[in-house]
Amino acid sequence: MRLDKSDKELDSIPSFNLKEVVLYADPKFDSNAEFRKYLILKKKVLKVYPYAKLVSDRVKKMEKRLEKIKSPKARNKYVEIVREYFQSKLVEDLKNMTQTEGQILCKLIFRESGSTVYDIVSKFKGDITAFLWNSTIYVFNISLKKEYDPSSDSEDTMIEFILKKAFAENYFDNVSIIDDRVIIQK
């Protein structure tokens, strides 16, 4: 390309469009014990989040489908089919979770869906079933009524930090959900 004298006089600055980059540093801790606690929480959150996302997405799909089903009998049958399907796909993974992972899962389901696990069970299976499930699982120090509130709960604040950092680092890009099974590729 040939430049004329008038082209040389033009003032131009090359520019590039770049993706936004968000950097998160690990928080500072007063002791090694606190740092170790953070690392354990991080491991649990990263393990459990894909399940919370899966459950939340499936519940939203189920709600949309149930809106189209008018008959209470057909609705109940559909809910039972979905429950059995979930049970066949997720029970083994859920059995291998610790108590704290179970509680984190309940919080993250609330984060993703806006409803507690208790409310979800109550909506689809009834109040008595939700009460029985909550009473049974309470033995393991897990509450299905636990809400996620990073503004007032310090553990939830840390969970939110861990998730935001994971999203910024595209951590969950390595997580696939195939046939309702969570698969983490390393």
Tab-separated table of C-alpha atoms in Angstrom:
chain	number	residue	atom	x	y	z
A	1	MET	CA	0.000	0.000	0.000
A	2	ARG	CA	1.323	3.381	-0.943
A	3	LEU	CA	0.908	6.320	1.410
A	4	ASP	CA	0.350	9.799	0.078
A	5	LYS	CA	1.614	12.804	1.877
A	6	SER	CA	-1.875	13.431	3.235
A	7	ASP	CA	-2.040	9.873	4.644
A	8	LYS	CA	1.194	10.412	6.600
A	9	GLU	CA	-0.278	13.401	8.316
A	10	LEU	CA	-3.145	11.363	9.739
A	11	ASP	CA	-2.816	10.569	13.402
A	12	SER	CA	-3.730	6.960	14.046
A	13	ILE	CA	-3.309	4.614	16.955
A	14	PRO	CA	-3.683	0.896	16.409
A	15	SER	CA	-6.232	-0.695	18.714
A	16	PHE	CA	-7.212	-4.226	19.599
A	17	ASN	CA	-10.309	-5.649	21.210
A	18	LEU	CA	-9.406	-8.006	24.031
A	19	LYS	CA	-11.496	-10.240	26.221
A	20	GLU	CA	-12.049	-9.054	29.747
A	21	VAL	CA	-9.620	-10.637	32.182
A	22	VAL	CA	-10.589	-11.014	35.820
A	23	LEU	CA	-7.922	-11.980	38.303
A	24	TYR	CA	-8.695	-13.391	41.715
A	25	ALA	CA	-5.975	-13.867	44.283
A	26	ASP	CA	-6.481	-16.367	47.070
A	27	PRO	CA	-7.627	-14.591	50.212
A	28	LYS	CA	-5.191	-13.960	53.049
A	29	PHE	CA	-5.510	-16.066	56.174
A	30	ASP	CA	-4.292	-15.512	59.721
A	31	SER	CA	-3.228	-19.108	60.229
A	32	ASN	CA	-2.332	-22.255	58.355
A	33	ALA	CA	-5.412	-23.909	59.849
A	34	GLU	CA	-7.694	-21.302	58.243
A	35	PHE	CA	-5.916	-21.675	54.897
A	36	ARG	CA	-6.254	-25.458	55.104
A	37	LYS	CA	-9.968	-25.064	55.899
A	38	TYR	CA	-10.326	-22.866	52.793
A	39	LEU	CA	-8.587	-25.446	50.587
A	40	ILE	CA	-10.883	-28.204	51.884
A	41	LEU	CA	-13.961	-26.025	51.268
A	42	LYS	CA	-12.695	-25.196	47.760
A	43	LYS	CA	-12.258	-28.875	46.917
A	44	LYS	CA	-15.777	-29.657	48.135
A	45	VAL	CA	-17.412	-26.723	46.330
A	46	LEU	CA	-15.722	-27.586	43.028
A	47	LYS	CA	-16.828	-31.209	43.406
A	48	VAL	CA	-20.446	-30.440	44.324
A	49	TYR	CA	-21.303	-27.451	42.100
A	50	PRO	CA	-21.875	-29.449	38.878
A	51	TYR	CA	-24.474	-31.573	40.707
A	52	ALA	CA	-26.251	-28.457	41.983
A	53	LYS	CA	-26.323	-27.062	38.444
A	54	LEU	CA	-27.619	-30.370	37.076
A	55	VAL	CA	-30.399	-30.617	39.668
A	56	SER	CA	-31.384	-26.974	39.210
A	57	ASP	CA	-31.536	-27.285	35.411
A	58	ARG	CA	-33.590	-30.490	35.608
A	59	VAL	CA	-36.016	-28.976	38.118
A	60	LYS	CA	-36.544	-25.964	35.842
A	61	LYS	CA	-37.201	-28.257	32.859
A	62	MET	CA	-39.569	-30.357	34.936
A	63	GLU	CA	-41.514	-27.259	36.036
A	64	LYS	CA	-41.937	-26.169	32.400
A	65	ARG	CA	-43.177	-29.605	31.388
A	66	LEU	CA	-45.538	-29.824	34.353
A	67	GLU	CA	-47.161	-26.538	33.289
A	68	LYS	CA	-48.319	-28.323	30.138
A	69	ILE	CA	-49.723	-31.360	31.976
A	70	LYS	CA	-53.224	-30.613	33.234
A	71	SER	CA	-54.261	-33.894	34.849
A	72	PRO	CA	-53.104	-34.274	38.487
A	73	LYS	CA	-52.730	-38.017	37.956
A	74	ALA	CA	-50.527	-37.507	34.885
A	75	ARG	CA	-48.503	-34.854	36.754
A	76	ASN	CA	-47.873	-37.241	39.658
A	77	LYS	CA	-46.872	-40.001	37.264
A	78	TYR	CA	-44.439	-37.686	35.473
A	79	VAL	CA	-42.904	-36.545	38.788
A	80	GLU	CA	-42.456	-40.189	39.823
A	81	ILE	CA	-40.781	-41.064	36.505
A	82	VAL	CA	-38.364	-38.132	36.895
A	83	ARG	CA	-37.661	-39.071	40.539
A	84	GLU	CA	-36.868	-42.677	39.582
A	85	TYR	CA	-34.655	-41.465	36.750
A	86	PHE	CA	-32.751	-39.136	39.084
A	87	GLN	CA	-32.428	-41.861	41.655
A	88	SER	CA	-30.937	-44.260	39.104
A	89	LYS	CA	-28.432	-41.631	37.908
A	90	LEU	CA	-27.412	-39.725	41.031
A	91	VAL	CA	-27.827	-41.930	44.096
A	92	GLU	CA	-24.389	-43.542	43.871
A	93	ASP	CA	-22.665	-40.170	43.508
A	94	LEU	CA	-24.687	-38.688	46.379
A	95	LYS	CA	-23.929	-41.659	48.630
A	96	ASN	CA	-20.220	-40.951	48.187
A	97	MET	CA	-20.559	-37.357	49.399
A	98	THR	CA	-19.595	-36.301	52.899
A	99	GLN	CA	-21.966	-34.518	55.281
A	100	THR	CA	-20.438	-31.142	54.520
A	101	GLU	CA	-20.584	-31.798	50.773
A	102	GLY	CA	-24.279	-32.631	51.202
A	103	GLN	CA	-24.919	-29.361	53.025
A	104	ILE	CA	-22.940	-27.410	50.414
A	105	LEU	CA	-24.996	-29.143	47.708
A	106	CYS	CA	-28.224	-27.976	49.387
A	107	LYS	CA	-26.905	-24.397	49.548
A	108	LEU	CA	-25.770	-24.433	45.924
A	109	ILE	CA	-29.101	-25.832	44.735
A	110	PHE	CA	-30.680	-22.816	46.452
A	111	ARG	CA	-28.115	-20.538	44.761
A	112	GLU	CA	-28.909	-21.945	41.323
A	113	SER	CA	-32.672	-22.422	41.602
A	114	GLY	CA	-33.787	-19.843	44.166
A	115	SER	CA	-35.563	-22.579	46.148
A	116	THR	CA	-34.430	-24.683	49.061
A	117	VAL	CA	-34.246	-28.438	48.562
A	118	TYR	CA	-37.074	-28.699	51.110
A	119	ASP	CA	-39.275	-26.403	48.975
A	120	ILE	CA	-38.485	-28.392	45.823
A	121	VAL	CA	-39.332	-31.718	47.474
A	122	SER	CA	-42.459	-30.202	49.029
A	123	LYS	CA	-43.605	-28.852	45.671
A	124	PHE	CA	-43.221	-32.129	43.804
A	125	LYS	CA	-43.704	-34.790	46.486
A	126	GLY	CA	-45.734	-33.006	49.161
A	127	ASP	CA	-45.182	-31.490	52.592
A	128	ILE	CA	-45.160	-34.787	54.466
A	129	THR	CA	-42.452	-36.268	52.236
A	130	ALA	CA	-40.375	-33.078	52.527
A	131	PHE	CA	-40.742	-33.165	56.320
A	132	LEU	CA	-39.732	-36.834	56.473
A	133	TRP	CA	-36.728	-36.311	54.197
A	134	ASN	CA	-35.594	-33.283	56.206
A	135	SER	CA	-36.053	-35.148	59.508
A	136	THR	CA	-34.123	-38.159	58.226
A	137	ILE	CA	-31.228	-36.176	56.826
A	138	TYR	CA	-31.101	-33.894	59.885
A	139	VAL	CA	-29.523	-36.830	61.735
A	140	PHE	CA	-26.443	-36.146	59.572
A	141	ASN	CA	-26.462	-32.407	60.459
A	142	ILE	CA	-27.828	-31.480	57.033
A	143	SER	CA	-30.850	-29.245	56.612
A	144	LEU	CA	-32.857	-29.260	53.395
A	145	LYS	CA	-34.140	-25.819	54.414
A	146	LYS	CA	-30.684	-24.218	54.389
A	147	GLU	CA	-30.524	-21.116	52.217
A	148	TYR	CA	-27.488	-19.633	50.521
A	149	ASP	CA	-26.688	-16.131	51.765
A	150	PRO	CA	-23.184	-14.837	51.023
A	151	SER	CA	-24.017	-11.407	52.480
A	152	SER	CA	-24.467	-12.696	56.042
A	153	ASP	CA	-22.895	-16.182	56.217
A	154	SER	CA	-19.083	-16.262	56.173
A	155	GLU	CA	-18.947	-19.787	54.708
A	156	ASP	CA	-21.330	-18.755	51.924
A	157	THR	CA	-19.159	-15.688	51.256
A	158	MET	CA	-16.162	-17.978	50.815
A	159	ILE	CA	-18.195	-20.351	48.602
A	160	GLU	CA	-19.211	-17.417	46.392
A	161	PHE	CA	-15.570	-16.327	46.113
A	162	ILE	CA	-14.520	-19.875	45.169
A	163	LEU	CA	-17.231	-20.084	42.494
A	164	LYS	CA	-16.465	-16.667	40.993
A	165	LYS	CA	-12.789	-17.551	40.809
A	166	ALA	CA	-13.623	-20.923	39.212
A	167	PHE	CA	-15.856	-19.230	36.617
A	168	ALA	CA	-13.144	-16.654	35.841
A	169	GLU	CA	-10.628	-19.475	35.363
A	170	ASN	CA	-13.115	-21.468	33.235
A	171	TYR	CA	-12.768	-24.368	35.662
A	172	PHE	CA	-16.188	-25.771	34.833
A	173	ASP	CA	-15.363	-25.912	31.112
A	174	ASN	CA	-13.739	-29.264	31.970
A	175	VAL	CA	-16.973	-30.549	33.481
A	176	SER	CA	-19.396	-32.413	31.252
A	177	ILE	CA	-22.823	-33.731	32.024
A	178	ILE	CA	-23.371	-36.788	29.885
A	179	ASP	CA	-26.558	-38.781	30.337
A	180	ASP	CA	-27.062	-36.915	33.637
A	181	ARG	CA	-23.681	-38.056	34.922
A	182	VAL	CA	-21.143	-35.460	35.998
A	183	ILE	CA	-17.771	-36.115	34.375
A	184	ILE	CA	-14.720	-34.008	35.230
A	185	GLN	CA	-11.988	-34.213	32.600
A	186	LYS	CA	-8.498	-33.573	33.878
